[in-house]
Short mmCIF file of C-alpha atoms in Angstrom, two decimals:
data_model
loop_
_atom_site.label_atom_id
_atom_site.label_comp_id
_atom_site.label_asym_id
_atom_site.label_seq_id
_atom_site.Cartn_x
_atom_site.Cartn_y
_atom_site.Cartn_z
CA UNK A 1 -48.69 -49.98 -7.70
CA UNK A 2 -44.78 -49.78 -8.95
CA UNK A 3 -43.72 -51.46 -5.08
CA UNK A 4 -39.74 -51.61 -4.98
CA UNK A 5 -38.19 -50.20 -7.94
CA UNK A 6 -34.29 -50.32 -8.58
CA UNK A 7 -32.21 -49.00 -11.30
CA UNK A 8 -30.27 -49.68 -13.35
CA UNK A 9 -30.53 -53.35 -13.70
CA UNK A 10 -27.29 -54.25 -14.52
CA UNK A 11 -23.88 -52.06 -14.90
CA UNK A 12 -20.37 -52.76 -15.84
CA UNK A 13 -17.98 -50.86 -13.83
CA UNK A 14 -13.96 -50.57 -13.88
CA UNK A 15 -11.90 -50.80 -10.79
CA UNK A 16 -12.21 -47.28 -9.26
CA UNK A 17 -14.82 -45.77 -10.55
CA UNK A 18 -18.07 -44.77 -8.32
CA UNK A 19 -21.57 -45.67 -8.47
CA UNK A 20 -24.96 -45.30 -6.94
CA UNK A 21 -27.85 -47.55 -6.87
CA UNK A 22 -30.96 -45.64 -7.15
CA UNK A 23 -34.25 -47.64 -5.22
CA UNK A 24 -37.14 -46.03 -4.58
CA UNK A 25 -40.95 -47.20 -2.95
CA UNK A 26 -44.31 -45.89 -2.89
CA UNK A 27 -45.71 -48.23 -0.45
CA UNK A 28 -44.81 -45.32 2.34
CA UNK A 29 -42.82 -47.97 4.50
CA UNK A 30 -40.38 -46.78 6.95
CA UNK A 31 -38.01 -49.79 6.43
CA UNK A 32 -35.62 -50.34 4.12
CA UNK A 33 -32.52 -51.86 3.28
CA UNK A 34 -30.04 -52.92 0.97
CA UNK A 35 -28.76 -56.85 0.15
CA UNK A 36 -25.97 -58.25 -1.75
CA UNK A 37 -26.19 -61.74 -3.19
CA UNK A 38 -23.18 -63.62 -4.19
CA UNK A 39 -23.87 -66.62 -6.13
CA UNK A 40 -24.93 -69.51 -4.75
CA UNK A 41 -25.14 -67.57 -1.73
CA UNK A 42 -28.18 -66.02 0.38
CA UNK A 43 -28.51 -62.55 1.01
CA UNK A 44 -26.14 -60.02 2.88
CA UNK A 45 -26.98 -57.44 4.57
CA UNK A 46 -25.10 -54.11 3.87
CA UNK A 47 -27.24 -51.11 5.36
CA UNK A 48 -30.51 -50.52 6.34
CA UNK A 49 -32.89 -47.53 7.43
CA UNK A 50 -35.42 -47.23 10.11
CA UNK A 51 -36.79 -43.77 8.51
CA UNK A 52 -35.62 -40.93 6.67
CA UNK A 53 -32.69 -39.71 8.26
CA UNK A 54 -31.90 -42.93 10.09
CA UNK A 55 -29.47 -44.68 8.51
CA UNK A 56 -27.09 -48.18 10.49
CA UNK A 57 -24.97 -50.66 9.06
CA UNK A 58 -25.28 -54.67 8.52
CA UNK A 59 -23.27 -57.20 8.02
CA UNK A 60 -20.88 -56.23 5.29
CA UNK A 61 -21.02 -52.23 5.27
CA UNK A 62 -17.34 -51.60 4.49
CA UNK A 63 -17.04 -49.77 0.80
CA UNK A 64 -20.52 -48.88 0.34
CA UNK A 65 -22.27 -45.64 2.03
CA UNK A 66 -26.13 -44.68 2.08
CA UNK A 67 -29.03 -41.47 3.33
CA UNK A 68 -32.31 -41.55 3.44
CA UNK A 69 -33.31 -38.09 2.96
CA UNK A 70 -36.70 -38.81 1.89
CA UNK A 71 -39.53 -41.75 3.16
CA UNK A 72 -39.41 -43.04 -0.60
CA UNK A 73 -36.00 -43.07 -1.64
CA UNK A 74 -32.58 -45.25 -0.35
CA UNK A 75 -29.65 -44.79 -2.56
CA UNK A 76 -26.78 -47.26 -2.16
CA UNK A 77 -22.96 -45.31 -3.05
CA UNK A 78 -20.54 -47.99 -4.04
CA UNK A 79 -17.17 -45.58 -3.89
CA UNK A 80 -14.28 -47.34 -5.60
CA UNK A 81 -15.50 -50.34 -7.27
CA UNK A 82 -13.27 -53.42 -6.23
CA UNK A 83 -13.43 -56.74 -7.63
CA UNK A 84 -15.19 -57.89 -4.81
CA UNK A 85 -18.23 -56.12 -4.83
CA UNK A 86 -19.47 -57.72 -8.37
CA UNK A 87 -22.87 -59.12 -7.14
CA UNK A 88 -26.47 -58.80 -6.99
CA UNK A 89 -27.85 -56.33 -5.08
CA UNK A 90 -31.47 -56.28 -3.56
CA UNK A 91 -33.31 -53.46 -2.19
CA UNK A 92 -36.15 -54.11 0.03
CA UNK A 93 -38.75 -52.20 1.84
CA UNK A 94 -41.18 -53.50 4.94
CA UNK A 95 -44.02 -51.99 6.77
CA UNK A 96 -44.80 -52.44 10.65
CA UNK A 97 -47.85 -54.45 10.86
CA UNK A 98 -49.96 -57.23 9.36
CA UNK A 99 -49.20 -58.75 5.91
CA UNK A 100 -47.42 -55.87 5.38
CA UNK A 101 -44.46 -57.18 7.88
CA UNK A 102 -42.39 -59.12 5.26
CA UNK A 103 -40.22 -57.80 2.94
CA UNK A 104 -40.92 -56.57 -0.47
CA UNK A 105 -37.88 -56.83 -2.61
CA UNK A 106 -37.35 -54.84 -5.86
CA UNK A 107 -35.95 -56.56 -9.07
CA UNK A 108 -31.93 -56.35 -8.23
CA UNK A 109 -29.36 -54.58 -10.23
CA UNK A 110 -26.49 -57.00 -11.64
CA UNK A 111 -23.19 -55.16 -10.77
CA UNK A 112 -19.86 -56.52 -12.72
CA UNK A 113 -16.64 -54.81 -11.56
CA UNK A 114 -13.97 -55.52 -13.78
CA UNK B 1 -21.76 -63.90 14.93
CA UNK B 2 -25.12 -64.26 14.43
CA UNK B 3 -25.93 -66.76 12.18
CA UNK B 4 -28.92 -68.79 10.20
CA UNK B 5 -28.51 -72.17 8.81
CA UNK B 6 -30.01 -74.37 6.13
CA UNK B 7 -28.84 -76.86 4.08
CA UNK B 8 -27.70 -76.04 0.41
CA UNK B 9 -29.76 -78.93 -1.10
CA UNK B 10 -30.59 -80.20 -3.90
CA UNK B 11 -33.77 -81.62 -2.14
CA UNK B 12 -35.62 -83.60 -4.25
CA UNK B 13 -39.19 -84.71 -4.00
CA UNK B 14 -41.46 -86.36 -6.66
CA UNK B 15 -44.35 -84.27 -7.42
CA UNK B 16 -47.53 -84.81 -4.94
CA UNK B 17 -45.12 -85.44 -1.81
CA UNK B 18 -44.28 -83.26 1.34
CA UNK B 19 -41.28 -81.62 1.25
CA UNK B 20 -39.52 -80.20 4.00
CA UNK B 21 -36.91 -77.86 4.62
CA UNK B 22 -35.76 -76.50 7.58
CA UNK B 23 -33.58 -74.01 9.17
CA UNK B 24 -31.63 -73.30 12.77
CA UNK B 25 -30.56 -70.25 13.83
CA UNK B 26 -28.06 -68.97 16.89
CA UNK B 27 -30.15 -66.07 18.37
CA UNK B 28 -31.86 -66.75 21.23
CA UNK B 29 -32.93 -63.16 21.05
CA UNK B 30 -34.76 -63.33 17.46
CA UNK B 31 -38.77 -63.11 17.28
CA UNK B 32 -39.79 -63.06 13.34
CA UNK B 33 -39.27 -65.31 11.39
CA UNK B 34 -39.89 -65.46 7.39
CA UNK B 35 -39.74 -68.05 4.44
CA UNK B 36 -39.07 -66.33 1.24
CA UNK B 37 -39.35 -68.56 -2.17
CA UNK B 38 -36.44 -67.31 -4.69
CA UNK B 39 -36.92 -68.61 -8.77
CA UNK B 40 -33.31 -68.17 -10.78
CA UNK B 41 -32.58 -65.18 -11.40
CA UNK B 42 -35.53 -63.49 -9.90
CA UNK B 43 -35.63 -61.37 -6.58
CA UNK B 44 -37.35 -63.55 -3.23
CA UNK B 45 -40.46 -63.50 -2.73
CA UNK B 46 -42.23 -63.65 0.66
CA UNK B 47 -44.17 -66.82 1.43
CA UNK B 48 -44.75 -67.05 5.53
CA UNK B 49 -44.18 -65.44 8.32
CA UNK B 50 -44.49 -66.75 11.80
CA UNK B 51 -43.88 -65.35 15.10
CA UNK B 52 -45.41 -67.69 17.85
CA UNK B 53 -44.38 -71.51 18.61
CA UNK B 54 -46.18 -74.03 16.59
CA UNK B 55 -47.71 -74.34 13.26
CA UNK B 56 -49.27 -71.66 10.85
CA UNK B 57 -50.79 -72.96 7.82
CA UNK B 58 -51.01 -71.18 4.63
CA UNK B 59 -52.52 -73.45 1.53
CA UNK B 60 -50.75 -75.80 0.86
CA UNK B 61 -47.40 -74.76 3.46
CA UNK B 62 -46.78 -74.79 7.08
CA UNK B 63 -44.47 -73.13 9.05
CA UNK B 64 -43.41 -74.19 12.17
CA UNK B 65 -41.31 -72.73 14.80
CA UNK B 66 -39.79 -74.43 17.87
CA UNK B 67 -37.89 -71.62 19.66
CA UNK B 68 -36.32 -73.55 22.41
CA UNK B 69 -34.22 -75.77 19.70
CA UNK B 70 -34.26 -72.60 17.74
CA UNK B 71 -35.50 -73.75 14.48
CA UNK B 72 -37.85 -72.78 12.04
CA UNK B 73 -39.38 -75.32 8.98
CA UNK B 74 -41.21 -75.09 5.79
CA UNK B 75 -43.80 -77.55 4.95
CA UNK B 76 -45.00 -77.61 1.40
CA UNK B 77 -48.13 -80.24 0.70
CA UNK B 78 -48.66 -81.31 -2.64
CA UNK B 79 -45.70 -80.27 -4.21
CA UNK B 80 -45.53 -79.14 -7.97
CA UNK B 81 -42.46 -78.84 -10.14
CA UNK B 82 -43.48 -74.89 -9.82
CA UNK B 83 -42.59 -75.35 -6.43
CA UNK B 84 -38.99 -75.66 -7.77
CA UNK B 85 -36.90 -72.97 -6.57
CA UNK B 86 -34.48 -71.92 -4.24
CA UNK B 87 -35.93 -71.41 -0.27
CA UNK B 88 -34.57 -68.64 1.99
CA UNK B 89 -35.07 -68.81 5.90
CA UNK B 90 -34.57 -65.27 7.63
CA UNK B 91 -34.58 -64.25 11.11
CA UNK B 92 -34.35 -60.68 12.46
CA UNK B 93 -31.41 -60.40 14.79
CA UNK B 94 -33.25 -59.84 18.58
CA UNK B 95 -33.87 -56.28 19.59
CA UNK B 96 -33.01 -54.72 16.05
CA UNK B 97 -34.58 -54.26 12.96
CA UNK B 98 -31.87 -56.25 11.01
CA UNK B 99 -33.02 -59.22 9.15
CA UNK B 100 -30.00 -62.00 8.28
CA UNK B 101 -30.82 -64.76 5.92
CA UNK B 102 -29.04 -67.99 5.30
CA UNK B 103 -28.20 -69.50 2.00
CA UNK B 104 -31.31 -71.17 0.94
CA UNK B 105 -32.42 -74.37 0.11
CA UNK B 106 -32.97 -75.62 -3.40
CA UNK B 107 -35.67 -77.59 -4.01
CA UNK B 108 -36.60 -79.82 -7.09
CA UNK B 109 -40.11 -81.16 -7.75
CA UNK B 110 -39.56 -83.58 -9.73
CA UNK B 111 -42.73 -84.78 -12.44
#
């Protein structure tokens, strides 16, 4: 049972250039969404998905863009890497009920924009 | 703004002893509430959730949620120095399915 998985783990990118962070799950959840963590900091939300095709934004959308064209997959489109956006970024998915309620996160991808 | 609060820390407890962290948040409107256990440099981790005023016990932590002072706590019996890490509070923001976190906690069992 793979759970939350994100790749790459960590990139390098130069003022500019575009990105996407690739997560995927297999638990079937309808919930997901993406997270940055500064450091030091707790987590921010940036988008998040109710189901494929349903897509709204969280607390710090501005620069990034996402679909969700499929139940399993939630790519996160960084388009013209600033400074700013070096961080940590989380993807998570939930279910609706039970145990199943909390988040799951996967293991982060390590973004440097220089 | 909707916001969730908890103090940065370091808290420090000696190893066997209660520690307690809490966490306040602004929404009247929130109804889940989670604890999430974060090591360095590893993704959280979900510990408790609790939904309901009062106590829920889970081994050796206890959550406990007081809605009408809007605040949410962490209990953890028995600490062990693997209890060191950093603890996130997060509350979904009432009548979405947005979850907001605040900055964590970081706790230090000390042997």
């Amino acid at each position: 049972n793979a759970g939350v998985t994100q790749t790459p783990k960590f990139r390098i990118l130069k003022i500019g250039q575009s990105m996407t962070l690739q997560c995927a799950q297999d638990m079937n959840h309808n919930y997901m969404y993406w997270y940055r963590q500064d450091p030091g900091m707790g987590l921010k939300l940036i988008y998040y998905s109710v189901g494929a095709g349903i897509t709204d934004k969280g607390e710090v959308p501005n620069g990034y863009n996402v679909s969700r064209s499929t139940t399993e997959d939630f790519p996160l489109r960084l388009e013209l890497a600033a400074p700013s956006q070096t961080s940590v970024y989380f993807c998570a998915s939930r279910g609706d009920r039970g145990a199943d309620y909390g988040y799951t996160f996967g293991s982060g991808t390590r973004l440097t924009v220089v | 703004q909707k916001e969730v609060e908890q103090n940065s820390g370091p808290l420090s407890v000696p190893e066997g002893a209660i520690a307690s962290l809490n966490c306040t948040y602004s929404d009247r409107g929130s109804q889940s509430f989670f604890w999430y256990r974060q090591y360095s440099g590893k993704s959280p981790e979900l510990i408790m959730f609790i939904y309901s005023n009062g106590d829920k016990e889970d081994g050796r932590f206890t959550a406990q949620l007081n809605k009408a002072s809007q605040y949410v706590s962490l209990l953890i019996r028995d600490s062990q120095p693997s209890d060191s890490a950093t603890y996130l509070c997060a509350v979904n923001v009432g009548g979405t399915y947005k979850y907001i976190f605040g900055t964590g906690t970081r706790l230090k069992v000390l042997a």
